PDB file of C-alpha atoms in Angstrom:
ATOM      1  CA  MET A   1      37.994   4.998  19.160  1.00 52.00           C
ATOM      2  CA  LYS A   2      36.604   6.257  15.719  1.00 56.00           C
ATOM      3  CA  LYS A   3      33.341   5.069  14.763  1.00 63.00           C
ATOM      4  CA  ILE A   4      33.153   3.104  11.634  1.00 71.00           C
ATOM      5  CA  THR A   5      30.342   3.860   9.251  1.00 77.00           C
ATOM      6  CA  PRO A   6      28.631   1.209   7.681  1.00 89.00           C
ATOM      7  CA  ASN A   7      29.223   0.497   4.270  1.00 92.00           C
ATOM      8  CA  TRP A   8      25.349   0.542   3.701  1.00 96.00           C
ATOM      9  CA  TYR A   9      22.850   1.892   1.299  1.00 97.00           C
ATOM     10  CA  VAL A  10      19.064   2.695   1.120  1.00 97.00           C
ATOM     11  CA  ILE A  11      17.001   1.944  -1.291  1.00 98.00           C
ATOM     12  CA  THR A  12      13.260   3.787  -0.447  1.00 96.00           C
ATOM     13  CA  GLY A  13      10.190   4.846  -1.759  1.00 94.00           C
ATOM     14  CA  GLY A  14       6.388   4.843  -1.368  1.00 89.00           C
ATOM     15  CA  PRO A  15       4.419   1.211  -1.872  1.00 86.00           C
ATOM     16  CA  SER A  16       4.985   0.496  -5.518  1.00 84.00           C
ATOM     17  CA  SER A  17       7.911   2.307  -6.245  1.00 91.00           C
ATOM     18  CA  GLY A  18       9.999  -0.932  -7.505  1.00 91.00           C
ATOM     19  CA  LYS A  19      12.039  -1.369  -4.507  1.00 93.00           C
ATOM     20  CA  THR A  20      11.887  -5.253  -3.981  1.00 90.00           C
ATOM     21  CA  THR A  21      12.325  -5.120  -7.866  1.00 93.00           C
ATOM     22  CA  VAL A  22      15.371  -2.855  -7.327  1.00 97.00           C
ATOM     23  CA  ILE A  23      16.888  -5.324  -4.446  1.00 96.00           C
ATOM     24  CA  ASN A  24      16.184  -8.399  -6.118  1.00 95.00           C
ATOM     25  CA  GLU A  25      18.052  -7.546  -9.004  1.00 97.00           C
ATOM     26  CA  LEU A  26      21.147  -6.094  -6.995  1.00 97.00           C
ATOM     27  CA  VAL A  27      21.195  -9.799  -4.931  1.00 97.00           C
ATOM     28  CA  ARG A  28      21.161 -11.389  -8.695  1.00 97.00           C
ATOM     29  CA  LEU A  29      23.906  -9.356  -9.154  1.00 97.00           C
ATOM     30  CA  GLY A  30      26.077 -10.814  -6.487  1.00 97.00           C
ATOM     31  CA  TYR A  31      25.412  -7.787  -3.795  1.00 97.00           C
ATOM     32  CA  LEU A  32      23.781  -8.093  -0.468  1.00 97.00           C
ATOM     33  CA  ALA A  33      20.671  -7.061   0.632  1.00 96.00           C
ATOM     34  CA  ALA A  34      18.317  -6.690   3.793  1.00 95.00           C
ATOM     35  CA  PRO A  35      14.781  -7.393   2.933  1.00 91.00           C
ATOM     36  CA  ASP A  36      11.613  -5.359   3.720  1.00 91.00           C
ATOM     37  CA  VAL A  37      11.085  -6.525   7.587  1.00 93.00           C
ATOM     38  CA  ALA A  38       7.522  -5.213   7.244  1.00 90.00           C
ATOM     39  CA  ARG A  39       6.509  -7.060   4.001  1.00 86.00           C
ATOM     40  CA  ASP A  40       8.500 -10.196   5.729  1.00 89.00           C
ATOM     41  CA  TYR A  41       6.575  -9.992   8.624  1.00 91.00           C
ATOM     42  CA  ILE A  42       3.451  -9.650   6.884  1.00 89.00           C
ATOM     43  CA  SER A  43       4.392 -12.932   4.447  1.00 88.00           C
ATOM     44  CA  GLN A  44       4.906 -14.626   7.579  1.00 91.00           C
ATOM     45  CA  GLU A  45       2.126 -13.764   9.452  1.00 90.00           C
ATOM     46  CA  ILE A  46      -0.304 -14.583   6.745  1.00 90.00           C
ATOM     47  CA  ALA A  47       1.587 -17.874   6.007  1.00 93.00           C
ATOM     48  CA  ASN A  48      -0.038 -18.294   9.965  1.00 93.00           C
ATOM     49  CA  GLY A  49      -3.184 -17.765   9.195  1.00 93.00           C
ATOM     50  CA  ARG A  50      -3.612 -13.826  10.043  1.00 91.00           C
ATOM     51  CA  SER A  51      -5.562 -11.792   7.286  1.00 89.00           C
ATOM     52  CA  LEU A  52      -3.997  -8.311   6.586  1.00 84.00           C
ATOM     53  CA  LYS A  53      -6.711  -6.916   8.362  1.00 87.00           C
ATOM     54  CA  GLU A  54      -5.676  -8.502  11.416  1.00 90.00           C
ATOM     55  CA  ILE A  55      -1.882  -7.719  10.832  1.00 89.00           C
ATOM     56  CA  ARG A  56      -2.367  -4.171  10.308  1.00 85.00           C
ATOM     57  CA  GLY A  57      -5.750  -3.785  12.087  1.00 87.00           C
ATOM     58  CA  ASN A  58      -3.759  -1.131  14.784  1.00 89.00           C
ATOM     59  CA  GLU A  59      -1.684   0.301  12.561  1.00 88.00           C
ATOM     60  CA  ALA A  60       0.387   2.259  15.508  1.00 92.00           C
ATOM     61  CA  GLU A  61       1.105  -1.097  17.115  1.00 93.00           C
ATOM     62  CA  PHE A  62       2.093  -2.603  13.523  1.00 92.00           C
ATOM     63  CA  GLN A  63       4.382   0.581  12.959  1.00 92.00           C
ATOM     64  CA  ARG A  64       5.987   0.063  16.371  1.00 94.00           C
ATOM     65  CA  LYS A  65       6.830  -3.495  15.656  1.00 94.00           C
ATOM     66  CA  VAL A  66       8.308  -2.777  12.510  1.00 94.00           C
ATOM     67  CA  LEU A  67      10.874  -0.137  13.533  1.00 95.00           C
ATOM     68  CA  LYS A  68      11.771  -2.843  16.485  1.00 95.00           C
ATOM     69  CA  MET A  69      12.590  -5.026  13.615  1.00 94.00           C
ATOM     70  CA  LYS A  70      14.374  -2.710  11.991  1.00 94.00           C
ATOM     71  CA  ILE A  71      16.483  -2.199  14.389  1.00 93.00           C
ATOM     72  CA  GLU A  72      17.431  -5.632  15.248  1.00 93.00           C
ATOM     73  CA  ARG A  73      18.000  -6.412  11.398  1.00 93.00           C
ATOM     74  CA  GLU A  74      20.655  -3.501  11.267  1.00 92.00           C
ATOM     75  CA  LYS A  75      22.107  -4.986  14.409  1.00 91.00           C
ATOM     76  CA  LYS A  76      22.945  -8.033  12.271  1.00 92.00           C
ATOM     77  CA  ILE A  77      24.277  -6.484   8.815  1.00 93.00           C
ATOM     78  CA  PRO A  78      27.820  -6.423   8.355  1.00 92.00           C
ATOM     79  CA  LYS A  79      29.063  -3.426   8.227  1.00 90.00           C
ATOM     80  CA  ASN A  80      32.164  -3.440   5.952  1.00 90.00           C
ATOM     81  CA  LYS A  81      30.475  -4.924   3.182  1.00 93.00           C
ATOM     82  CA  ILE A  82      28.345  -3.247   0.764  1.00 95.00           C
ATOM     83  CA  VAL A  83      24.541  -4.066   1.746  1.00 97.00           C
ATOM     84  CA  PHE A  84      21.347  -3.001   0.115  1.00 97.00           C
ATOM     85  CA  LEU A  85      18.395  -2.381   2.486  1.00 97.00           C
ATOM     86  CA  ASP A  86      14.864  -1.945   1.640  1.00 94.00           C
ATOM     87  CA  ASN A  87      13.873   0.594   3.503  1.00 93.00           C
ATOM     88  CA  ALA A  88      15.609   1.562   6.708  1.00 95.00           C
ATOM     89  CA  VAL A  89      14.961   3.061  10.335  1.00 95.00           C
ATOM     90  CA  PRO A  90      14.471   6.392   9.144  1.00 96.00           C
ATOM     91  CA  CYS A  91      11.504   5.379   6.769  1.00 95.00           C
ATOM     92  CA  SER A  92       9.544   4.579  10.364  1.00 95.00           C
ATOM     93  CA  ILE A  93       9.824   8.408  10.897  1.00 96.00           C
ATOM     94  CA  ALA A  94       7.428   8.825   7.841  1.00 95.00           C
ATOM     95  CA  TYR A  95       5.316   5.579   8.378  1.00 92.00           C
ATOM     96  CA  TYR A  96       4.525   7.035  12.199  1.00 95.00           C
ATOM     97  CA  GLN A  97       3.264  10.284  10.891  1.00 95.00           C
ATOM     98  CA  ILE A  98       1.304   8.629   8.154  1.00 92.00           C
ATOM     99  CA  CYS A  99      -0.286   6.735  10.936  1.00 90.00           C
ATOM    100  CA  GLY A 100      -0.536   9.634  13.723  1.00 92.00           C
ATOM    101  CA  LEU A 101       2.024   8.465  16.226  1.00 94.00           C
ATOM    102  CA  ASN A 102       4.982  10.563  17.168  1.00 94.00           C
ATOM    103  CA  PRO A 103       8.209  10.469  15.168  1.00 95.00           C
ATOM    104  CA  GLN A 104      10.680  11.341  18.082  1.00 93.00           C
ATOM    105  CA  GLU A 105      10.573   7.728  19.259  1.00 89.00           C
ATOM    106  CA  VAL A 106      12.239   6.970  15.614  1.00 93.00           C
ATOM    107  CA  ILE A 107      14.232  10.089  15.488  1.00 93.00           C
ATOM    108  CA  LYS A 108      15.669   9.402  18.830  1.00 90.00           C
ATOM    109  CA  VAL A 109      17.566   6.074  17.288  1.00 89.00           C
ATOM    110  CA  CYS A 110      18.683   7.534  14.431  1.00 88.00           C
ATOM    111  CA  GLU A 111      22.325   7.925  13.789  1.00 71.00           C
ATOM    112  CA  LYS A 112      23.511  10.695  11.654  1.00 67.00           C
ATOM    113  CA  GLY A 113      25.757   9.155   9.114  1.00 66.00           C
ATOM    114  CA  ARG A 114      24.786   5.426   9.541  1.00 86.00           C
ATOM    115  CA  TYR A 115      23.950   5.417   5.840  1.00 94.00           C
ATOM    116  CA  LYS A 116      26.467   5.950   2.660  1.00 94.00           C
ATOM    117  CA  LYS A 117      23.659   6.931   0.510  1.00 95.00           C
ATOM    118  CA  ILE A 118      20.253   6.998   0.223  1.00 96.00           C
ATOM    119  CA  PHE A 119      18.213   6.104  -3.158  1.00 98.00           C
ATOM    120  CA  PHE A 120      15.062   7.315  -3.678  1.00 97.00           C
ATOM    121  CA  LEU A 121      12.476   5.388  -6.334  1.00 96.00           C
ATOM    122  CA  GLU A 122       9.920   7.858  -8.065  1.00 93.00           C
ATOM    123  CA  GLN A 123       6.570   6.369  -8.199  1.00 84.00           C
ATOM    124  CA  LEU A 124       5.521   3.580 -10.224  1.00 77.00           C
ATOM    125  CA  SER A 125       1.811   2.834 -11.282  1.00 71.00           C
ATOM    126  CA  PHE A 126       0.291   2.147  -7.961  1.00 61.00           C
ATOM    127  CA  GLU A 127      -0.874  -1.627  -7.669  1.00 65.00           C
ATOM    128  CA  LYS A 128      -2.176  -3.202  -4.229  1.00 62.00           C
ATOM    129  CA  ASP A 129      -0.991  -6.726  -3.717  1.00 59.00           C
ATOM    130  CA  TYR A 130      -1.183  -8.987  -0.780  1.00 54.00           C
ATOM    131  CA  ALA A 131       0.887  -6.707   1.979  1.00 54.00           C
ATOM    132  CA  ARG A 132      -0.269  -3.268   1.114  1.00 55.00           C
ATOM    133  CA  SER A 133      -3.457  -1.729   2.731  1.00 60.00           C
ATOM    134  CA  GLU A 134      -2.358   2.369   1.727  1.00 65.00           C
ATOM    135  CA  ASN A 135      -4.556   3.939  -0.733  1.00 68.00           C
ATOM    136  CA  ILE A 136      -3.174   6.274  -3.695  1.00 68.00           C
ATOM    137  CA  GLU A 137      -3.110   9.192  -1.530  1.00 82.00           C
ATOM    138  CA  ILE A 138      -1.139   7.721   1.299  1.00 80.00           C
ATOM    139  CA  VAL A 139       1.328   6.833  -1.100  1.00 80.00           C
ATOM    140  CA  ASN A 140       1.647  10.432  -2.106  1.00 86.00           C
ATOM    141  CA  ASN A 141       2.050  11.279   1.454  1.00 90.00           C
ATOM    142  CA  LEU A 142       5.032   8.742   2.431  1.00 90.00           C
ATOM    143  CA  ASN A 143       6.516   9.529  -0.928  1.00 91.00           C
ATOM    144  CA  ARG A 144       7.149  13.161   0.526  1.00 95.00           C
ATOM    145  CA  LEU A 145       7.481  12.465   4.128  1.00 95.00           C
ATOM    146  CA  LEU A 146      10.192   9.477   3.096  1.00 95.00           C
ATOM    147  CA  LYS A 147      12.391  11.958   1.378  1.00 96.00           C
ATOM    148  CA  GLU A 148      11.612  14.758   4.019  1.00 96.00           C
ATOM    149  CA  SER A 149      12.677  12.785   6.687  1.00 95.00           C
ATOM    150  CA  TYR A 150      16.233  11.665   4.989  1.00 95.00           C
ATOM    151  CA  GLU A 151      16.797  15.148   4.280  1.00 95.00           C
ATOM    152  CA  ASN A 152      15.992  16.568   7.929  1.00 94.00           C
ATOM    153  CA  LEU A 153      18.394  14.121   9.165  1.00 94.00           C
ATOM    154  CA  GLY A 154      20.724  15.737   6.991  1.00 92.00           C
ATOM    155  CA  TYR A 155      20.996  13.165   4.082  1.00 94.00           C
ATOM    156  CA  LYS A 156      21.383  14.028   0.636  1.00 94.00           C
ATOM    157  CA  VAL A 157      18.162  11.962  -1.356  1.00 96.00           C
ATOM    158  CA  ILE A 158      19.423  10.574  -4.708  1.00 97.00           C
ATOM    159  CA  ASN A 159      16.450  10.506  -6.735  1.00 96.00           C
ATOM    160  CA  ILE A 160      16.181   7.339  -8.989  1.00 96.00           C
ATOM    161  CA  PRO A 161      13.277   8.403 -11.883  1.00 96.00           C
ATOM    162  CA  VAL A 162      10.779   5.574 -13.105  1.00 94.00           C
ATOM    163  CA  THR A 163      12.999   4.126 -16.148  1.00 94.00           C
ATOM    164  CA  PRO A 164      13.368   0.577 -16.896  1.00 95.00           C
ATOM    165  CA  ILE A 165      14.900  -1.588 -14.250  1.00 95.00           C
ATOM    166  CA  LYS A 166      18.344  -2.310 -15.389  1.00 96.00           C
ATOM    167  CA  ASN A 167      18.824   2.078 -15.936  1.00 97.00           C
ATOM    168  CA  ARG A 168      17.507   2.161 -12.290  1.00 97.00           C
ATOM    169  CA  ILE A 169      20.487  -0.324 -11.300  1.00 97.00           C
ATOM    170  CA  GLN A 170      23.019   1.072 -13.433  1.00 96.00           C
ATOM    171  CA  ARG A 171      22.537   4.839 -12.050  1.00 96.00           C
ATOM    172  CA  ILE A 172      22.458   3.450  -8.382  1.00 97.00           C
ATOM    173  CA  LEU A 173      25.940   1.211  -9.416  1.00 96.00           C
ATOM    174  CA  THR A 174      27.226   4.560 -10.624  1.00 96.00           C
ATOM    175  CA  LYS A 175      26.312   6.429  -7.879  1.00 94.00           C
ATOM    176  CA  ILE A 176      28.124   4.335  -5.001  1.00 92.00           C
ATOM    177  CA  ASN A 177      31.300   3.923  -7.035  1.00 80.00           C
ATOM    178  CA  LYS A 178      31.225   7.884  -7.169  1.00 71.00           C
ATOM    179  CA  ASN A 179      32.308   8.656  -3.083  1.00 58.00           C
TER     180      ASN A 179
END
């Protein structure tokens, strides 16, 4: 039986690169999107009374939980519809490396050809918020490792430069229409 490649597009980049803004605009335009599971988990835990320090106190445990949530999320996403993912399973390779975990656990579950295209958002000025614990040095390392993670899995990473949001969206939509 021929394996169907999902019609999924990954929006990735380090913290404060504009992923959520891009995803929200794509949703406003009528596209389906899968939000960032890490941010959703952090928001849920904060609503339950936990602090960011408590949630991310053991970063390795946090990253393992996020990986498991990404895998579960992807099982539920329709394969036949265009869906934009705010970070996907391979992004965990970079996060594992940052916190000193062996990324082989993630690499084992990464399937080549699972995503149509990978869009890497170049870094905007870094802004801390309720869900971010990274500093600028970690952000810079994450940017490098995120790109490398996808490239090492055989994906061509499409850079989306820092431009106004409408230009970023236009560039992404132009690229998905070129197969």
